[in-house]
XYZ file of C-alpha atoms in Angstrom:
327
model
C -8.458 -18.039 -1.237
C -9.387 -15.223 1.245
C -9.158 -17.869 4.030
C -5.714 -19.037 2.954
C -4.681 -15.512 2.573
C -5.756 -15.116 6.221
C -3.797 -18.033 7.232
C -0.662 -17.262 5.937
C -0.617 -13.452 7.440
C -1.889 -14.844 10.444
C 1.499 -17.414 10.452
C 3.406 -14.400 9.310
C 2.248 -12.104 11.954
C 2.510 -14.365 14.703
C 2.857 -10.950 16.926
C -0.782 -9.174 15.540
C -3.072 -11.068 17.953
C -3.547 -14.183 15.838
C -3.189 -16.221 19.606
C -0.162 -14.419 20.353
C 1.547 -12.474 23.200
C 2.800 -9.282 22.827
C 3.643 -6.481 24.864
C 0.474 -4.247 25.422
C 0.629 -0.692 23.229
C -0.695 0.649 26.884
C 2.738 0.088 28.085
C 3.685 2.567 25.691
C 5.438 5.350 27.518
C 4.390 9.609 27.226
C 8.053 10.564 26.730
C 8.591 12.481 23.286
C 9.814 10.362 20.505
C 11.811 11.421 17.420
C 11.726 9.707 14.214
C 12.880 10.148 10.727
C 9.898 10.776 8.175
C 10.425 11.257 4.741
C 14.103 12.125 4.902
C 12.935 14.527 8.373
C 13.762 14.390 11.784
C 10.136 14.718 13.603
C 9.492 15.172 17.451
C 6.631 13.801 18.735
C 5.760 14.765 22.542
C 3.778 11.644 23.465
C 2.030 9.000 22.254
C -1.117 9.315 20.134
C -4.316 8.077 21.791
C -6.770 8.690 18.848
C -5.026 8.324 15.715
C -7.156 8.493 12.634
C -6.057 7.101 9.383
C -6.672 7.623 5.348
C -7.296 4.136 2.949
C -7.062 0.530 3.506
C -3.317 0.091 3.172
C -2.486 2.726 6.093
C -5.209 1.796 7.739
C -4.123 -2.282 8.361
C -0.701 -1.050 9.544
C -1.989 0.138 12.544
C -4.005 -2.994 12.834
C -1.647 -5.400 12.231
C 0.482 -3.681 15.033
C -2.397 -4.323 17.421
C -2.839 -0.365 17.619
C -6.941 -0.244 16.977
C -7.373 0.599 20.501
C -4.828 4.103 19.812
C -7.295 4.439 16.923
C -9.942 7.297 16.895
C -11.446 6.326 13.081
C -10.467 5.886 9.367
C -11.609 6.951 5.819
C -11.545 4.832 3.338
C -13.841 4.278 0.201
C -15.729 1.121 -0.047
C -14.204 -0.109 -3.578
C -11.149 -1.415 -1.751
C -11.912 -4.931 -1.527
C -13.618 -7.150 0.642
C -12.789 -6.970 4.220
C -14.534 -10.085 5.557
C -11.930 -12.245 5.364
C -9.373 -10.451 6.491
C -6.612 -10.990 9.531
C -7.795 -7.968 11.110
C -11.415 -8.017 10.811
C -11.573 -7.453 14.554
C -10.259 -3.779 14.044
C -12.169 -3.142 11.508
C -14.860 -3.976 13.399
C -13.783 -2.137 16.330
C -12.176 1.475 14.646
C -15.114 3.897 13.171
C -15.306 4.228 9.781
C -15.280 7.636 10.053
C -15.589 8.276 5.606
C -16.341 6.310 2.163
C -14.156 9.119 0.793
C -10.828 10.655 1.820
C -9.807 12.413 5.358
C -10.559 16.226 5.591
C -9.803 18.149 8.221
C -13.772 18.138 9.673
C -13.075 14.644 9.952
C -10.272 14.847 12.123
C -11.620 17.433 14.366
C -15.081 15.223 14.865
C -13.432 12.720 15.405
C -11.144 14.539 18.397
C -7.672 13.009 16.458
C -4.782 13.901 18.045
C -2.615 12.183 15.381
C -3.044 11.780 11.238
C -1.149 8.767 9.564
C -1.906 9.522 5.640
C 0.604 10.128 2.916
C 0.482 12.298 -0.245
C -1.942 11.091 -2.527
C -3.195 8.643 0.427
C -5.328 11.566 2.248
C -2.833 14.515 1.672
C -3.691 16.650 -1.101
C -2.368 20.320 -2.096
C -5.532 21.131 -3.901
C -8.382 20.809 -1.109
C -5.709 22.331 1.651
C -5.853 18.874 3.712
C -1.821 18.568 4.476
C 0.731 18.210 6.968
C 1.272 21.896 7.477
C -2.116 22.571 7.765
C -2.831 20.246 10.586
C 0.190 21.462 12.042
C -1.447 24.817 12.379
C -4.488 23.130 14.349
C -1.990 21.243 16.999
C -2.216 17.915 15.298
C 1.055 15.961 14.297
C 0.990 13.929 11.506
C 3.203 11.112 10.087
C 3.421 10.522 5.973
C 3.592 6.870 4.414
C 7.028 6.534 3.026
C 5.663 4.954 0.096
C 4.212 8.581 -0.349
C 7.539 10.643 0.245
C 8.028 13.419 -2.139
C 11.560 13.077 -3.444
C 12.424 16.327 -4.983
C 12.700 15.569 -8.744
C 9.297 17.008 -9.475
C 6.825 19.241 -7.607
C 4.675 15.811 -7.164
C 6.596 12.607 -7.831
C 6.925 9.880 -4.776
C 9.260 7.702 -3.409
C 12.538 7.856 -1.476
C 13.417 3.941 -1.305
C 12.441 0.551 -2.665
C 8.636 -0.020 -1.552
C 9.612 -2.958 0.782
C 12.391 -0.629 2.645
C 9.273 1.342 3.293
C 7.015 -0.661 4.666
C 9.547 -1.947 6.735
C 10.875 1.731 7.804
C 6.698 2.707 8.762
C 6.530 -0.255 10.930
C 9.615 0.092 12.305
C 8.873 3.700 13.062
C 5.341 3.181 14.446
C 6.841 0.363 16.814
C 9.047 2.753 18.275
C 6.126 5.749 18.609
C 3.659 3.245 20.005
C 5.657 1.633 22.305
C 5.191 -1.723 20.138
C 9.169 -2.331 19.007
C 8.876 -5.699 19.754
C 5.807 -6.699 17.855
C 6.931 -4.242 14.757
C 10.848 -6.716 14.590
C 8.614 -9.670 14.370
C 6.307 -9.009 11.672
C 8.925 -7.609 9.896
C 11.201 -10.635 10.193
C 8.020 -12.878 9.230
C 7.803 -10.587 5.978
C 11.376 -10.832 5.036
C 11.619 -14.574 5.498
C 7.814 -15.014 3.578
C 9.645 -12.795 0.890
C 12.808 -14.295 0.515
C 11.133 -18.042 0.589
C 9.341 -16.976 -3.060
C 12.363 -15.195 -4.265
C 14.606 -18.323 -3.722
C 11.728 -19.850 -5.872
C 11.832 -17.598 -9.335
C 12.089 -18.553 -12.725
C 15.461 -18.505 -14.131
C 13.800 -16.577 -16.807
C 12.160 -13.488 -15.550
C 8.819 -12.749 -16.996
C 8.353 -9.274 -18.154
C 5.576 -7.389 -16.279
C 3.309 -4.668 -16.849
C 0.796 -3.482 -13.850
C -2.639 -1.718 -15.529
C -4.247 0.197 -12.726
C -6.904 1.757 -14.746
C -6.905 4.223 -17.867
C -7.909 3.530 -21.369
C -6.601 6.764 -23.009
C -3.182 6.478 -21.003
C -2.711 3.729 -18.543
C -1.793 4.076 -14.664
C 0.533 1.967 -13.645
C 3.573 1.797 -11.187
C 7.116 3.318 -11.484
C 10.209 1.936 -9.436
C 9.085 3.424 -6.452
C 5.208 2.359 -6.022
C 4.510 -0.751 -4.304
C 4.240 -2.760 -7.440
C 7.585 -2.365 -8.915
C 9.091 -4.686 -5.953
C 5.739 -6.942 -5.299
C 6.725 -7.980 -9.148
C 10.614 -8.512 -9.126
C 10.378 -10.278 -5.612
C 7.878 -13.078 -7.471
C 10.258 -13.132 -9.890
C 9.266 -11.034 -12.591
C 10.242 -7.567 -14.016
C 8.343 -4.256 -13.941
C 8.467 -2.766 -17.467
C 8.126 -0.100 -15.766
C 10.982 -0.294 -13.360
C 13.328 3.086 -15.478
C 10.255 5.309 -14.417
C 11.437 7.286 -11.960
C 7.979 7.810 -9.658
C 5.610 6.013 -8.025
C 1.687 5.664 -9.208
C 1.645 7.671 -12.526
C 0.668 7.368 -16.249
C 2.782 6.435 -19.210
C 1.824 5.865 -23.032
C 0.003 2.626 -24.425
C 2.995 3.158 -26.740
C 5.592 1.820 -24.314
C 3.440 -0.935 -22.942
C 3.465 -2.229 -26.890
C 7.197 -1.552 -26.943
C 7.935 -3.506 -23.561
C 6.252 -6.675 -24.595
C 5.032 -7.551 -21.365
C 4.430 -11.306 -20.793
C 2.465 -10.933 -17.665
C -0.518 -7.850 -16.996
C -1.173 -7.516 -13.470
C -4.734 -5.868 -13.364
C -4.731 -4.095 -9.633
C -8.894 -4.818 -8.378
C -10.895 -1.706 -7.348
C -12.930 1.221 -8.137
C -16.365 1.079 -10.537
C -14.486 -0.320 -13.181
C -14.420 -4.239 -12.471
C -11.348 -6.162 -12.586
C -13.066 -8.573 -15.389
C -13.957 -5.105 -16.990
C -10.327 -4.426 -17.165
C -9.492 -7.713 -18.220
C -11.805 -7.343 -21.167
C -10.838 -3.855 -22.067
C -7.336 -5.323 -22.563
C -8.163 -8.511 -24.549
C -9.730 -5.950 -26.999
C -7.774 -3.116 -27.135
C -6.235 -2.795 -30.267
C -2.707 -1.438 -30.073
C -2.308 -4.353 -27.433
C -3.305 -7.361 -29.649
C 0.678 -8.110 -30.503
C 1.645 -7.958 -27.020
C 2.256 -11.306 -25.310
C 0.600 -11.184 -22.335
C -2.537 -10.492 -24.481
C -2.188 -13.005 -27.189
C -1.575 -15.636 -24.638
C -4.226 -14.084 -22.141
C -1.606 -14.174 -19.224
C -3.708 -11.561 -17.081
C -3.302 -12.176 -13.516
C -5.538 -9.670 -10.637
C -4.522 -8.490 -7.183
C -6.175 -5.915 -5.051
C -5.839 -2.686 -4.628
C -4.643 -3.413 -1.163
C -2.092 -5.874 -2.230
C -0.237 -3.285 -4.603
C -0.479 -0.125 -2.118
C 2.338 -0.783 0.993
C 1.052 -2.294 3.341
C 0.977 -5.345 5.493
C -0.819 -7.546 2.957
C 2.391 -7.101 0.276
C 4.358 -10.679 1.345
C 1.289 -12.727 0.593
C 0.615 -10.783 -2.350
C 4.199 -11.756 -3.805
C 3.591 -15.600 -2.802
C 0.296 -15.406 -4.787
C 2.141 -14.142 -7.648
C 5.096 -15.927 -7.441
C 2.986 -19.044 -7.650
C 1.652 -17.416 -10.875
C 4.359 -16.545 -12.669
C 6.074 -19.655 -12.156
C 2.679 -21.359 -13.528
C 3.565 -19.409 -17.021
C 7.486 -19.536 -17.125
């Protein structure tokens, strides 16, 4: 599986180094670029030459641009999956892994970053004083993941777009920053045409989907504006989920039971095992009437897959397949 999955990012990103030829991002011209960031026009006076990054998904962008060599280090934690079998083992071999936790500020510094691509939630926090503003203050720009946009109806709640939209707006953007505008168009237009090749595939009858995250008091799961939501209705399902207006955040067992999901997509990482998960929901109580229980229809993706990032078109094909299996 991890070798297909290789093979058909590899055939999708024709333009990431998988044999080949792109412009160079050392072409990349020091005039100032501005770009639109979370609903924000941002200058930026040149181009970053040791960007540092925060988790796995944010992390591959800049790797599937061919960017490692603009890269200074990343943190991520080592419960994300495994990375041997990746498209872009190369960079992770090359970039320093600079922390098994999240960016701090220390981090950056050490690591002499002159450039922070994280998001809210995905390295930005208001608690521990690790934000935007506050690298601002130390002469270091930063850009946000769109996925991660604060929108304005709460203090805290995410997303400004549908999660493709973004993933397709960050590459876009980095392109242009980079100097890499050709190689962004042509992963993106591999994406959209891997995307729309399952879509033209779905059921006539969309199964109803519920992502589980973690949680056994309250479950985690994914709102309209999370990855998830769209990695489910392009396969050709539907997220229960989909009238929460957020991102990542928790709901009631009470209307998972209500929603009837046919389909639980358990999303792979942390202590907690996916078969952990899987077993945790085969025995929950209150779940035993729902149908993707009684009929065990429990399908698992990786944390990776279900964050944006450039792994989300093969993660729709893989559950497109599925949920045609069950339809």
């Amino acid at each position: 599986m991890r070798k297909l999955l290789a093979a058909v990012l590899c055939l999708a990103a024709t333009a990431t180094g998988c044999g080949a030829t792109v412009e160079s991002s050392d072409d990349a011209k020091s005039t100032a670029v501005t770009l639109t960031n979370c609903g924000r026009k941002v200058m930026y006076d040149k181009v970053p030459e040791r960007v540092v990054t925060n988790d796995v998904g944010i992390t591959e962008l800049m790797f599937a641009l061919g960017l490692e060599d603009r890269m200074a280090g990343f943190a991520m934690p080592d419960d994300k999956g495994d990375l041997t079998g990746v498209p872009w083992k190369d960079g992770y071999d090359k970039v320093k892994w600079l922390s098994k936790d999240q960016l701090t500020k220390e981090n950056v510094l050490d690591a002499k970053g002159d450039f922070v691509f994280a998001g809210w939630n995905y390295g930005f926090r208001d608690d521990n004083g690790f934000t935007p503003d506050a690298l601002k203050k130390l002469g270091i720009p930063s850009y946000l993941l769109t996925e991660s946009c604060r929108n304005g109806r709460t203090k805290t709640s995410r997303g400004i777009m549908p999660p493709l939209d973004a993933l397709y707006a960050d590459l876009t953007n980095l392109g242009k920053l980079f100097g890499v505008e050709k190689r962004a168009a042509t992963l993106i237009a591999g994406f959209k045409k891997q995307v729309a090749a399952v879509a033209a595939q779905a059921p006539a009858k969309k199964p109803k989907v519920f992502l589980y995250d973690s949680g056994q008091d309250q479950p985690f799961t994914s709102g309209r504006w999370a990855t998830p939501d769209e990695i489910i209705s392009k396969a050709g399902g539907v997220n229960v989920m989909h009238d929460v207006d957020d991102s990542w955040t928790t709901v009631g067992w009470e209307s998972v039971v209500e929603r009837n999901p046919d389909v639980i997509v358990i999303c792979d990482y942390g202590d907690v095992s996916a078969e952990q998960k899987k077993k945790f929901l085969l025995s929950y109580g209150p779940l035993r009437g729902v149908s993707a229980v009684k009929h065990k229809r429990i399908f698992v993706l990786d944390y990776v897959d279900l964050v944006e990032s450039p792994r989300n078109p093969a993660a729709i094909a893989r559950l497109g397949s599925y949920l045609r299996s069950v339809s």
